[in-house]
Coordinates of C-alpha atoms and ligand atoms in Angstrom, one line a residue:
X175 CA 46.9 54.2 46.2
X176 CA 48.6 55.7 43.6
X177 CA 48.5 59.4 43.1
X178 CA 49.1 61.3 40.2
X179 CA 49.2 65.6 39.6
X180 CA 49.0 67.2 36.6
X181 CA 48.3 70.9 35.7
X182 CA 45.1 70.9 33.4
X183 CA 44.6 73.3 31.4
X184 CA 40.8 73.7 29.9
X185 CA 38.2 74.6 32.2
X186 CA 36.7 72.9 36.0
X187 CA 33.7 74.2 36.2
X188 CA 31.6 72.3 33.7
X189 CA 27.9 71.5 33.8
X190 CA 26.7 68.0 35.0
X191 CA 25.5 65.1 33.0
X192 CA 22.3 65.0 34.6
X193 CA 19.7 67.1 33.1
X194 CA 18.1 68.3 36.4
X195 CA 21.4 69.2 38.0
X196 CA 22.4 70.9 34.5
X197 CA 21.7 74.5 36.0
X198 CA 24.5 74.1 38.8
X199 CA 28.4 74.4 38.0
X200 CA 30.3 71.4 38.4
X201 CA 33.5 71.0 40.4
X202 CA 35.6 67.7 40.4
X203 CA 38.4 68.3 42.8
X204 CA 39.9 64.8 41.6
X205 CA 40.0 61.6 38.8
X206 CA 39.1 58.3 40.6
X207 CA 38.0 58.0 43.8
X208 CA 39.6 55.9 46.8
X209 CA 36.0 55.3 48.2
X210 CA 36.4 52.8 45.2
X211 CA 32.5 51.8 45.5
X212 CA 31.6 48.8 43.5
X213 CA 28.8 50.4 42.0
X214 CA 30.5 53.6 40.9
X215 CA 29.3 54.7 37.5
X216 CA 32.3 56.4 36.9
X217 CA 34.5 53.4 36.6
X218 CA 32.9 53.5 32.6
X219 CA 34.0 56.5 31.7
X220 CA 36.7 57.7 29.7
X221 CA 38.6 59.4 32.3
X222 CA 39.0 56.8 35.1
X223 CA 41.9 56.0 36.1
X224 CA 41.6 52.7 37.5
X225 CA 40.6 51.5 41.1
X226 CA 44.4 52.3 42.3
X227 CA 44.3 55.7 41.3
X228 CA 44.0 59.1 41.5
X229 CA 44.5 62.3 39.3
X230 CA 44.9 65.9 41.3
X231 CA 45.1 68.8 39.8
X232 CA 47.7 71.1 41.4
X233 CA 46.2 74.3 39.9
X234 CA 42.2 73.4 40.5
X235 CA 41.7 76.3 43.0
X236 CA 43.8 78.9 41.3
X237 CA 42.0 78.2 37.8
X238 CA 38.2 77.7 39.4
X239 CA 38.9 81.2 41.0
X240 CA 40.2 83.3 38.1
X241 CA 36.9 81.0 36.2
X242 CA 34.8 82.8 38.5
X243 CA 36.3 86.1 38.0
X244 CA 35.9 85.7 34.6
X245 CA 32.6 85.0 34.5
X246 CA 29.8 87.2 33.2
X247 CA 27.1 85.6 35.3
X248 CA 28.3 83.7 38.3
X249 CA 26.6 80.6 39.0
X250 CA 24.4 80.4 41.8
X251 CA 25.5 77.6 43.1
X252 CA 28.3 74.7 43.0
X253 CA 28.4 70.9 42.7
X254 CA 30.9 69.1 44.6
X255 CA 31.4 66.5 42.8
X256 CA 29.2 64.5 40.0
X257 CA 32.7 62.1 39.7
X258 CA 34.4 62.0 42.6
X259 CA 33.7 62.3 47.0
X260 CA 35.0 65.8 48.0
X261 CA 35.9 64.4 51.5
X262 CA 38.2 61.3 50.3
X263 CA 40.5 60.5 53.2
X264 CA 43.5 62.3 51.9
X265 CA 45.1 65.5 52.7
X266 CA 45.8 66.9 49.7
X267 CA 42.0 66.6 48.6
X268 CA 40.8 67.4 51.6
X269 CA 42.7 71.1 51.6
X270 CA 41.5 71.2 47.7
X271 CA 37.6 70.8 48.6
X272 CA 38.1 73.4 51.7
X273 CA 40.2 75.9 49.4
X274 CA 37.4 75.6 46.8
X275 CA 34.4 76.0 49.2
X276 CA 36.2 78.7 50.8
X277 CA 36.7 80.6 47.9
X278 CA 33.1 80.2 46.2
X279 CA 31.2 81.0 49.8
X280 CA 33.3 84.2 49.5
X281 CA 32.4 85.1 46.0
X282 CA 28.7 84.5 47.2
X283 CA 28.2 81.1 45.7
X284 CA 26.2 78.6 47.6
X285 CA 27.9 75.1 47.8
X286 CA 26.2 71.9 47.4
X287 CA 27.9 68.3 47.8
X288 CA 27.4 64.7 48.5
X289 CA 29.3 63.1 50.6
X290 CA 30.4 59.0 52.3
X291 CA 34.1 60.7 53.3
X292 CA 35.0 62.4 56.5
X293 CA 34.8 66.4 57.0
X294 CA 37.4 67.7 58.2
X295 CA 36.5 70.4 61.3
X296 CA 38.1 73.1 59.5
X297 CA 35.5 72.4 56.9
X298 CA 32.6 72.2 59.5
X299 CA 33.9 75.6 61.1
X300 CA 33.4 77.1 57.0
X301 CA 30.1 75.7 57.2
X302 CA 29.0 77.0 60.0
X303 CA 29.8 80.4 58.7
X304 CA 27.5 80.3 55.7
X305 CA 24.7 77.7 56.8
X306 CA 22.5 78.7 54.6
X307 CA 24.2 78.7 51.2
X308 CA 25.6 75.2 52.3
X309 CA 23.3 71.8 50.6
X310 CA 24.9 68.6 52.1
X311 CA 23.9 65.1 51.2
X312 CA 25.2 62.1 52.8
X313 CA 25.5 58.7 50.9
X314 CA 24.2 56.2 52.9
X315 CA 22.7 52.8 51.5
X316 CA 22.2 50.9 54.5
X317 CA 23.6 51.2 58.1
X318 CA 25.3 47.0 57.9
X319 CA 29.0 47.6 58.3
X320 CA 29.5 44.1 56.6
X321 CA 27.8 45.1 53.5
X322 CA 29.8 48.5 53.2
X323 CA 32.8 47.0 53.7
X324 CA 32.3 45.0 50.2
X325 CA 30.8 47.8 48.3
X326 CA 32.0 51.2 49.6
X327 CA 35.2 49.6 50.8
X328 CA 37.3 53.0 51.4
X329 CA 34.3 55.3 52.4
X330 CA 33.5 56.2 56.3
X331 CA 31.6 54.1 58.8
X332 CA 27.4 54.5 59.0
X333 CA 28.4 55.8 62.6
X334 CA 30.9 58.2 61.5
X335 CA 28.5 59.0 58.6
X336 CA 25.3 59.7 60.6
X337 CA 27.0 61.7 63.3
X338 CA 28.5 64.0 60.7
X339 CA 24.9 64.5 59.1
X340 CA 23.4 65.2 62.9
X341 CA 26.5 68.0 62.8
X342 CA 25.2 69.4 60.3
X343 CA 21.7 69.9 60.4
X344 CA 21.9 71.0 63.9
X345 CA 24.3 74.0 62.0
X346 CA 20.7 74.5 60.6
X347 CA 22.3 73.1 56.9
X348 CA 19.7 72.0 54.7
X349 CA 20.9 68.4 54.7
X350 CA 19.2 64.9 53.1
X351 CA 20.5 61.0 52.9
X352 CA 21.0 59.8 49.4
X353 CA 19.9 56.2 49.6
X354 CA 21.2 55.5 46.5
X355 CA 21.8 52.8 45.2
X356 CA 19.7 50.1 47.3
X357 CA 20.4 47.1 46.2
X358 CA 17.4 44.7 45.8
X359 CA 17.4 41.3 47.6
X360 CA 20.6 42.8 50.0
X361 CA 19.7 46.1 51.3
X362 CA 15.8 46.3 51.3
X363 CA 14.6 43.7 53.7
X364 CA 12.5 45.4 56.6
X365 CA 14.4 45.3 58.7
X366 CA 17.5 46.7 57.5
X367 CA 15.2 49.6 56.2
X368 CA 13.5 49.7 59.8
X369 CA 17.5 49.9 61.1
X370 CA 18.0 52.7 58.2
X371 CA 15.4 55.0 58.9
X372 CA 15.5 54.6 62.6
X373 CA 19.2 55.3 62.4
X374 CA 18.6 58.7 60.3
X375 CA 15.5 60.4 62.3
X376 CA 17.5 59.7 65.2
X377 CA 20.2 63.0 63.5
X378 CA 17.1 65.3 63.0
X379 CA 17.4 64.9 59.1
X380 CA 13.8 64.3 57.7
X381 CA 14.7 63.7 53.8
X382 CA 16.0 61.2 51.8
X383 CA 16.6 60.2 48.0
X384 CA 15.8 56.9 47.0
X385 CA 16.7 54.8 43.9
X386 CA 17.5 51.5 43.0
X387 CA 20.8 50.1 41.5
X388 CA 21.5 50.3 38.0
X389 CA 23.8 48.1 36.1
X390 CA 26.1 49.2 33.5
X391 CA 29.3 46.9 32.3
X392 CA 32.0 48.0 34.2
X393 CA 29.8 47.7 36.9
X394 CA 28.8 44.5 36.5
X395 CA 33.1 43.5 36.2
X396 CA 33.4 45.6 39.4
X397 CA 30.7 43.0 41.0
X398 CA 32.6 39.8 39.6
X399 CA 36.0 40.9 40.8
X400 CA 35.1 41.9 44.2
X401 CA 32.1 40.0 45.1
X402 CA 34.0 36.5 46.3
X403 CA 30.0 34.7 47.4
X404 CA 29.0 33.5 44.1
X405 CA 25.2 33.1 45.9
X406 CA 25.4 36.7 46.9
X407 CA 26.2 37.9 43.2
X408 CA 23.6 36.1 41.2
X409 CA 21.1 37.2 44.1
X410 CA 21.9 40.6 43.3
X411 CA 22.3 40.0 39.1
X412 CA 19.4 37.9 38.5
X413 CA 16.6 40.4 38.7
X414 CA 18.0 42.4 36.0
X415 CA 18.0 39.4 33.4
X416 CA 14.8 40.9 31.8
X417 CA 17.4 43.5 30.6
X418 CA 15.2 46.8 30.9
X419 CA 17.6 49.6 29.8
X420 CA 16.2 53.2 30.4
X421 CA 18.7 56.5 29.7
X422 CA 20.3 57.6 32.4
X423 CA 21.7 61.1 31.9
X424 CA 21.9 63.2 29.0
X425 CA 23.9 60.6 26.8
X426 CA 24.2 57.1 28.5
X427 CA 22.2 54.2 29.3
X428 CA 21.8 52.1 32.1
X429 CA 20.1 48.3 33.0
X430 CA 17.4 48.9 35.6
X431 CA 15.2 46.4 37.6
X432 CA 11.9 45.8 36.2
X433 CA 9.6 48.6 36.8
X434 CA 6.8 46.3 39.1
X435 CA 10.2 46.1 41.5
X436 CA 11.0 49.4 41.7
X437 CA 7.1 50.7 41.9
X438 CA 6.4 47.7 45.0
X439 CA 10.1 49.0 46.5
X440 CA 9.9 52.7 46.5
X441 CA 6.4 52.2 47.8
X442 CA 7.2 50.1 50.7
X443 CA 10.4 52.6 51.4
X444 CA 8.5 55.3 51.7
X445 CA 6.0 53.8 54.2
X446 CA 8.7 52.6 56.5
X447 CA 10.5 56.0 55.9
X448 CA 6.5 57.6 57.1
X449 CA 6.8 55.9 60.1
X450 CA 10.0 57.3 61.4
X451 CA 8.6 60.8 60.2
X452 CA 10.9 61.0 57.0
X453 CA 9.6 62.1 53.6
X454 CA 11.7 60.1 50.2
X455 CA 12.0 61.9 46.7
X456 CA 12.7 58.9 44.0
X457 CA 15.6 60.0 41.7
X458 CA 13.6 60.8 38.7
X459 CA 16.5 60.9 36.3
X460 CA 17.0 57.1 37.0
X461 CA 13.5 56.4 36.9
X462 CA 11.8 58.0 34.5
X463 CA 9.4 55.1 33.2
X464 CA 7.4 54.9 36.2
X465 CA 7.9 58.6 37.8
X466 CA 8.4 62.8 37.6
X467 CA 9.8 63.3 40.8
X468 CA 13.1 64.8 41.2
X469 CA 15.3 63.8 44.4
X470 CA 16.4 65.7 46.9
X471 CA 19.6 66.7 44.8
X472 CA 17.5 68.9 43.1
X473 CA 16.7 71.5 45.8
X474 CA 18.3 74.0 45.4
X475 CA 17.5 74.8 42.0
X476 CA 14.1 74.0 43.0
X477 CA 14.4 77.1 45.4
X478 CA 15.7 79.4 43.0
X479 CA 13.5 78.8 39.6
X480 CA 16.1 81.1 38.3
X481 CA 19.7 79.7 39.6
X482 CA 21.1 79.4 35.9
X483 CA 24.8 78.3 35.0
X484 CA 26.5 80.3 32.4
Ligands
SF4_628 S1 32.0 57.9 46.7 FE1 30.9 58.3 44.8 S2 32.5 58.9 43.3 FE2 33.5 57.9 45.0 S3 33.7 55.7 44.4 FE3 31.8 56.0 45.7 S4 30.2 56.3 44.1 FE4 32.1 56.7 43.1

Protein backbone atom coordinates (compact mmCIF):
# COMPACT_ATOMS: atom_id res chain seq x y z
CA UNK A 1 0.00 0.00 0.00
CA UNK A 2 1.20 3.11 -0.92
CA UNK A 3 0.88 6.11 1.36
CA UNK A 4 0.98 9.52 0.47
CA UNK A 5 0.72 12.99 3.08
CA UNK A 6 0.00 16.17 2.11
CA UNK A 7 -0.95 19.32 4.10
CA UNK A 8 -4.41 20.53 2.65
CA UNK A 9 -5.33 23.53 3.05
CA UNK A 10 -9.29 24.30 2.48
CA UNK A 11 -11.56 23.03 4.93
CA UNK A 12 -12.42 18.99 6.59
CA UNK A 13 -15.48 19.46 7.84
CA UNK A 14 -17.84 19.47 4.89
CA UNK A 15 -21.40 18.33 4.67
CA UNK A 16 -22.25 14.81 3.18
CA UNK A 17 -23.60 14.01 -0.17
CA UNK A 18 -26.53 12.39 1.09
CA UNK A 19 -29.39 14.60 1.70
CA UNK A 20 -30.54 12.97 5.05
CA UNK A 21 -27.09 12.92 6.53
CA UNK A 22 -26.74 16.70 5.20
CA UNK A 23 -27.35 18.09 8.81
CA UNK A 24 -24.19 16.30 10.27
CA UNK A 25 -20.39 17.63 9.64
CA UNK A 26 -18.33 15.38 7.71
CA UNK A 27 -14.92 14.22 8.57
CA UNK A 28 -12.64 12.16 6.12
CA UNK A 29 -9.59 11.31 8.10
CA UNK A 30 -8.09 9.77 4.68
CA UNK A 31 -8.28 9.47 0.46
CA UNK A 32 -8.71 5.75 -0.53
CA UNK A 33 -9.34 3.15 1.64
CA UNK A 34 -7.20 -0.15 2.23
CA UNK A 35 -10.52 -2.01 2.99
CA UNK A 36 -10.54 -1.69 -0.82
CA UNK A 37 -14.24 -3.18 -1.08
CA UNK A 38 -15.31 -4.00 -4.49
CA UNK A 39 -18.38 -2.26 -4.22
CA UNK A 40 -17.00 1.03 -2.95
CA UNK A 41 -18.74 3.93 -4.51
CA UNK A 42 -15.89 5.98 -4.00
CA UNK A 43 -13.70 4.43 -6.44
CA UNK A 44 -15.81 6.96 -9.11
CA UNK A 45 -15.04 9.84 -7.72
CA UNK A 46 -12.68 12.47 -8.56
CA UNK A 47 -10.56 12.19 -5.60
CA UNK A 48 -9.62 8.41 -5.48
CA UNK A 49 -6.56 7.58 -5.52
CA UNK A 50 -6.46 4.25 -6.83
CA UNK A 51 -6.86 0.74 -5.03
CA UNK A 52 -3.01 1.01 -3.90
CA UNK A 53 -3.40 4.16 -2.20
CA UNK A 54 -3.77 6.38 0.31
CA UNK A 55 -3.81 10.21 0.94
CA UNK A 56 -3.25 11.47 4.88
CA UNK A 57 -3.43 14.57 5.79
CA UNK A 58 -0.69 15.53 8.38
CA UNK A 59 -2.54 18.64 9.65
CA UNK A 60 -6.37 17.09 9.71
CA UNK A 61 -6.60 17.35 13.53
CA UNK A 62 -4.97 20.63 13.97
CA UNK A 63 -7.14 22.31 11.19
CA UNK A 64 -10.73 20.32 12.20
CA UNK A 65 -9.94 21.84 15.74
CA UNK A 66 -9.17 25.46 15.05
CA UNK A 67 -12.57 24.68 12.34
CA UNK A 68 -14.41 24.11 15.40
CA UNK A 69 -13.16 27.10 17.23
CA UNK A 70 -13.99 29.02 14.59
CA UNK A 71 -17.31 28.18 14.27
CA UNK A 72 -20.28 30.18 15.07
CA UNK A 73 -22.60 27.32 15.61
CA UNK A 74 -20.85 24.02 16.40
CA UNK A 75 -22.28 21.10 14.84
CA UNK A 76 -24.04 18.75 16.91
CA UNK A 77 -22.66 15.99 15.70
CA UNK A 78 -19.84 14.36 13.41
CA UNK A 79 -19.62 11.87 10.58
CA UNK A 80 -16.71 9.60 10.50
CA UNK A 81 -16.39 9.07 7.35
CA UNK A 82 -18.90 9.28 4.13
CA UNK A 83 -15.38 8.24 1.98
CA UNK A 84 -13.22 6.34 3.83
CA UNK A 85 -13.37 3.54 7.24
CA UNK A 86 -12.07 5.48 10.28
CA UNK A 87 -10.55 2.20 11.74
CA UNK A 88 -8.38 1.12 8.61
CA UNK A 89 -5.63 -1.10 9.86
CA UNK A 90 -2.93 1.40 10.00
CA UNK A 91 -1.35 3.45 12.68
CA UNK A 92 -1.21 6.50 11.48
CA UNK A 93 -5.08 6.54 10.75
CA UNK A 94 -5.88 4.92 13.52
CA UNK A 95 -4.14 7.82 15.99
CA UNK A 96 -5.95 10.40 13.40
CA UNK A 97 -9.63 8.97 14.05
CA UNK A 98 -8.78 8.85 17.99
CA UNK A 99 -7.19 12.48 17.95
CA UNK A 100 -10.33 13.65 16.08
CA UNK A 101 -12.94 11.83 18.29
CA UNK A 102 -11.06 12.94 21.16
CA UNK A 103 -11.00 16.37 20.41
CA UNK A 104 -14.82 16.75 19.18
CA UNK A 105 -16.19 14.62 22.41
CA UNK A 106 -14.34 17.40 24.34
CA UNK A 107 -15.76 20.32 22.50
CA UNK A 108 -19.21 18.52 23.21
CA UNK A 109 -19.82 17.07 19.86
CA UNK A 110 -21.37 13.74 19.64
CA UNK A 111 -19.53 11.29 17.20
CA UNK A 112 -21.12 9.06 14.73
CA UNK A 113 -19.15 6.46 12.48
CA UNK A 114 -19.43 3.35 10.41
CA UNK A 115 -17.19 1.02 10.66
CA UNK A 116 -15.70 -2.95 8.92
CA UNK A 117 -11.94 -1.91 10.53
CA UNK A 118 -10.67 -2.78 14.03
CA UNK A 119 -10.92 -0.30 17.17
CA UNK A 120 -8.26 0.16 18.72
CA UNK A 121 -8.78 -0.16 22.89
CA UNK A 122 -7.64 3.19 23.34
CA UNK A 123 -10.53 4.18 21.21
CA UNK A 124 -12.96 1.80 23.12
CA UNK A 125 -11.60 3.36 26.48
CA UNK A 126 -12.80 7.20 24.68
CA UNK A 127 -16.01 5.59 24.17
CA UNK A 128 -16.73 4.42 27.13
CA UNK A 129 -16.27 7.88 28.49
CA UNK A 130 -18.92 9.56 26.47
CA UNK A 131 -21.47 6.54 25.67
CA UNK A 132 -24.02 8.51 24.91
CA UNK A 133 -22.83 11.02 22.35
CA UNK A 134 -21.12 8.06 20.62
CA UNK A 135 -23.50 6.40 17.24
CA UNK A 136 -21.59 3.32 15.92
CA UNK A 137 -22.53 1.34 12.89
CA UNK A 138 -20.82 -1.76 11.89
CA UNK A 139 -20.71 -2.83 8.14
CA UNK A 140 -21.56 -6.18 7.92
CA UNK A 141 -23.06 -7.88 4.66
CA UNK A 142 -23.05 -11.35 5.45
CA UNK A 143 -21.12 -13.42 8.20
CA UNK A 144 -19.35 -16.08 4.93
CA UNK A 145 -15.63 -15.40 5.43
CA UNK A 146 -15.27 -16.69 1.68
CA UNK A 147 -17.43 -14.02 0.27
CA UNK A 148 -15.60 -11.18 2.29
CA UNK A 149 -12.52 -12.16 1.39
CA UNK A 150 -13.45 -11.28 -2.42
CA UNK A 151 -15.31 -8.18 -1.78
CA UNK A 152 -14.11 -6.44 1.46
CA UNK A 153 -10.72 -7.94 0.98
CA UNK A 154 -8.68 -5.66 3.60
CA UNK A 155 -11.65 -5.15 6.21
CA UNK A 156 -11.86 -7.21 9.62
CA UNK A 157 -13.31 -10.74 10.12
CA UNK A 158 -17.47 -11.22 10.81
CA UNK A 159 -16.01 -12.61 14.23
CA UNK A 160 -13.80 -9.79 14.87
CA UNK A 161 -16.64 -7.52 13.62
CA UNK A 162 -19.47 -8.80 15.68
CA UNK A 163 -17.55 -9.04 18.95
CA UNK A 164 -16.54 -5.39 18.53
CA UNK A 165 -20.35 -4.41 18.09
CA UNK A 166 -21.27 -6.74 21.35
CA UNK A 167 -18.38 -4.31 23.01
CA UNK A 168 -20.10 -1.72 22.27
CA UNK A 169 -23.49 -1.93 22.97
CA UNK A 170 -22.91 -3.48 26.24
CA UNK A 171 -20.88 0.33 26.83
CA UNK A 172 -24.72 1.14 26.39
CA UNK A 173 -23.65 2.92 22.69
CA UNK A 174 -26.49 3.24 20.52
CA UNK A 175 -25.08 0.86 17.91
CA UNK A 176 -26.91 -0.79 14.51
CA UNK A 177 -25.48 -3.24 11.55
CA UNK A 178 -25.42 -1.69 8.15
CA UNK A 179 -26.28 -4.53 5.87
CA UNK A 180 -25.41 -2.70 3.02
CA UNK A 181 -24.88 -3.64 0.22
CA UNK A 182 -26.58 -7.33 0.03
CA UNK A 183 -25.92 -8.62 -2.94
CA UNK A 184 -28.79 -10.48 -4.69
CA UNK A 185 -28.36 -14.09 -5.82
CA UNK A 186 -24.93 -14.27 -3.30
CA UNK A 187 -25.77 -12.89 0.00
CA UNK A 188 -29.67 -13.33 0.45
CA UNK A 189 -30.33 -17.01 0.45
CA UNK A 190 -32.11 -17.99 3.87
CA UNK A 191 -29.88 -19.31 5.16
CA UNK A 192 -27.13 -17.04 5.03
CA UNK A 193 -29.73 -14.36 6.27
CA UNK A 194 -30.82 -17.03 9.05
CA UNK A 195 -26.70 -17.23 9.89
CA UNK A 196 -26.78 -13.12 9.69
CA UNK A 197 -29.28 -12.39 11.97
CA UNK A 198 -28.62 -15.19 14.36
CA UNK A 199 -25.03 -14.07 14.38
CA UNK A 200 -26.11 -10.24 15.30
CA UNK A 201 -28.95 -10.86 18.18
CA UNK A 202 -26.54 -12.99 19.60
CA UNK A 203 -24.23 -9.18 20.46
CA UNK A 204 -27.54 -7.58 21.92
CA UNK A 205 -27.81 -5.13 18.91
CA UNK A 206 -31.47 -5.11 17.74
CA UNK A 207 -31.17 -2.70 14.49
CA UNK A 208 -30.09 -3.01 11.23
CA UNK A 209 -29.95 -0.95 7.78
CA UNK A 210 -30.76 -2.78 4.80
CA UNK A 211 -30.22 -2.01 1.05
CA UNK A 212 -29.44 -3.66 -2.00
CA UNK A 213 -26.29 -3.17 -4.29
CA UNK A 214 -26.16 -0.56 -6.62
CA UNK A 215 -24.10 -0.50 -9.69
CA UNK A 216 -22.23 2.39 -10.95
CA UNK A 217 -19.18 1.92 -13.65
CA UNK A 218 -16.24 1.82 -11.73
CA UNK A 219 -18.01 -0.49 -9.87
CA UNK A 220 -18.91 -2.69 -12.29
CA UNK A 221 -14.70 -2.58 -13.53
CA UNK A 222 -13.94 -3.31 -9.82
CA UNK A 223 -16.33 -6.55 -10.27
CA UNK A 224 -14.52 -7.65 -13.66
CA UNK A 225 -11.03 -7.23 -12.28
CA UNK A 226 -11.44 -8.97 -9.14
CA UNK A 227 -14.22 -11.40 -9.55
CA UNK A 228 -12.01 -14.45 -11.30
CA UNK A 229 -15.67 -16.96 -11.49
CA UNK A 230 -17.13 -15.78 -14.57
CA UNK A 231 -20.58 -17.72 -13.28
CA UNK A 232 -20.42 -15.87 -10.08
CA UNK A 233 -20.20 -12.35 -11.91
CA UNK A 234 -23.01 -12.60 -14.40
CA UNK A 235 -25.12 -14.16 -11.36
CA UNK A 236 -24.59 -11.08 -9.64
CA UNK A 237 -24.79 -8.55 -13.14
CA UNK A 238 -27.66 -10.04 -14.83
CA UNK A 239 -30.49 -8.78 -12.66
CA UNK A 240 -29.56 -5.28 -13.26
CA UNK A 241 -29.77 -5.65 -17.28
CA UNK A 242 -33.27 -3.95 -17.14
CA UNK A 243 -31.01 -0.82 -16.36
CA UNK A 244 -33.28 0.93 -13.67
CA UNK A 245 -31.22 4.05 -12.62
CA UNK A 246 -32.68 6.04 -9.65
CA UNK A 247 -30.41 9.25 -8.05
CA UNK A 248 -28.55 8.40 -5.45
CA UNK A 249 -27.31 11.33 -3.47
CA UNK A 250 -27.69 14.95 -4.09
CA UNK A 251 -25.94 14.81 -7.64
CA UNK A 252 -25.24 11.21 -8.81
CA UNK A 253 -26.97 8.26 -10.15
CA UNK A 254 -26.84 4.78 -9.62
CA UNK A 255 -28.16 1.25 -11.54
CA UNK A 256 -30.48 -0.43 -9.07
CA UNK A 257 -32.29 -3.94 -9.15
CA UNK A 258 -35.71 -3.78 -10.36
CA UNK A 259 -38.02 -2.49 -7.82
CA UNK A 260 -40.33 -6.14 -7.57
CA UNK A 261 -36.66 -7.51 -6.21
CA UNK A 262 -35.93 -5.11 -3.82
CA UNK A 263 -39.84 -4.85 -2.48
CA UNK A 264 -39.89 -9.23 -2.33
CA UNK A 265 -36.14 -8.84 -0.70
CA UNK A 266 -36.48 -6.20 1.97
CA UNK A 267 -39.75 -8.00 2.78
CA UNK A 268 -38.38 -11.35 3.29
CA UNK A 269 -35.23 -9.57 5.36
CA UNK A 270 -37.24 -8.09 7.61
CA UNK A 271 -39.22 -11.20 8.49
CA UNK A 272 -36.23 -13.30 9.07
CA UNK A 273 -34.62 -10.23 10.84
CA UNK A 274 -38.48 -10.40 13.20
CA UNK A 275 -37.68 -13.73 14.12
CA UNK A 276 -34.37 -13.17 15.80
CA UNK A 277 -36.09 -9.97 17.44
CA UNK A 278 -34.33 -7.33 15.18
CA UNK A 279 -36.13 -4.41 13.53
CA UNK A 280 -34.46 -3.19 9.64
CA UNK A 281 -34.77 0.52 8.31
CA UNK A 282 -34.34 0.26 4.27
CA UNK A 283 -31.85 3.03 3.18
CA UNK A 284 -34.30 5.40 1.74
CA UNK A 285 -31.87 7.48 -0.07
CA UNK A 286 -31.05 4.38 -2.28
CA UNK A 287 -34.46 3.45 -2.58
CA UNK A 288 -36.62 6.08 -3.03
CA UNK A 289 -39.00 4.56 -5.85
CA UNK A 290 -40.54 2.08 -3.61
CA UNK A 291 -40.04 3.70 0.02
CA UNK A 292 -39.74 6.94 2.78
CA UNK A 293 -37.91 5.25 5.28
CA UNK A 294 -34.61 6.45 6.39
CA UNK A 295 -31.99 3.83 7.78
CA UNK A 296 -30.54 3.68 10.89
CA UNK A 297 -27.74 6.28 9.75
CA UNK A 298 -30.20 8.76 10.28
CA UNK A 299 -30.66 8.59 14.08
CA UNK A 300 -29.32 10.93 15.38
CA UNK A 301 -30.60 13.67 13.56
CA UNK A 302 -33.83 11.98 13.99
CA UNK A 303 -33.31 12.57 17.80
CA UNK A 304 -32.46 16.00 17.67
CA UNK A 305 -35.11 17.64 14.99
CA UNK A 306 -32.78 20.52 15.48
CA UNK A 307 -28.98 19.13 15.08
CA UNK A 308 -28.19 21.65 12.25
CA UNK A 309 -24.60 22.00 10.53
CA UNK A 310 -23.39 25.47 9.95
S1 LIG B 1 -14.83 0.35 4.09
FE1 LIG B 1 -16.24 1.78 3.09
S2 LIG B 1 -14.94 3.42 2.29
FE2 LIG B 1 -13.58 1.68 2.76
S3 LIG B 1 -13.42 0.58 0.82
FE3 LIG B 1 -15.11 -0.37 2.00
S4 LIG B 1 -16.98 0.69 1.27
FE4 LIG B 1 -15.20 1.96 0.63
Amino acid sequence: MNIVTKQRKTNFLSSPALDCLRALANINVSAGCVHNCLYCYTKGYSIYPGENTIELYENIVAKVTDEIKRKRKKPRCAYFCSSCDPFQPIPRIQQITFDLMKALLENNINVQFVTKGIISDKTFELFNEHPSKIFGHIGLITVEEKILKIFEPGAASPPVRLNQLERLTKMGIEMSVRCDPIIHGLTDSDEQLQKLFSAIANTGCKRVSISFLFLRPAIISSFKQNISDKETLDKILKPYSANNILPIGLSSKGTVLPPEIRKAGFEKIEKIAAGFGITTRICGCKNNDITTQKCYLTREIMNSPKLLFS
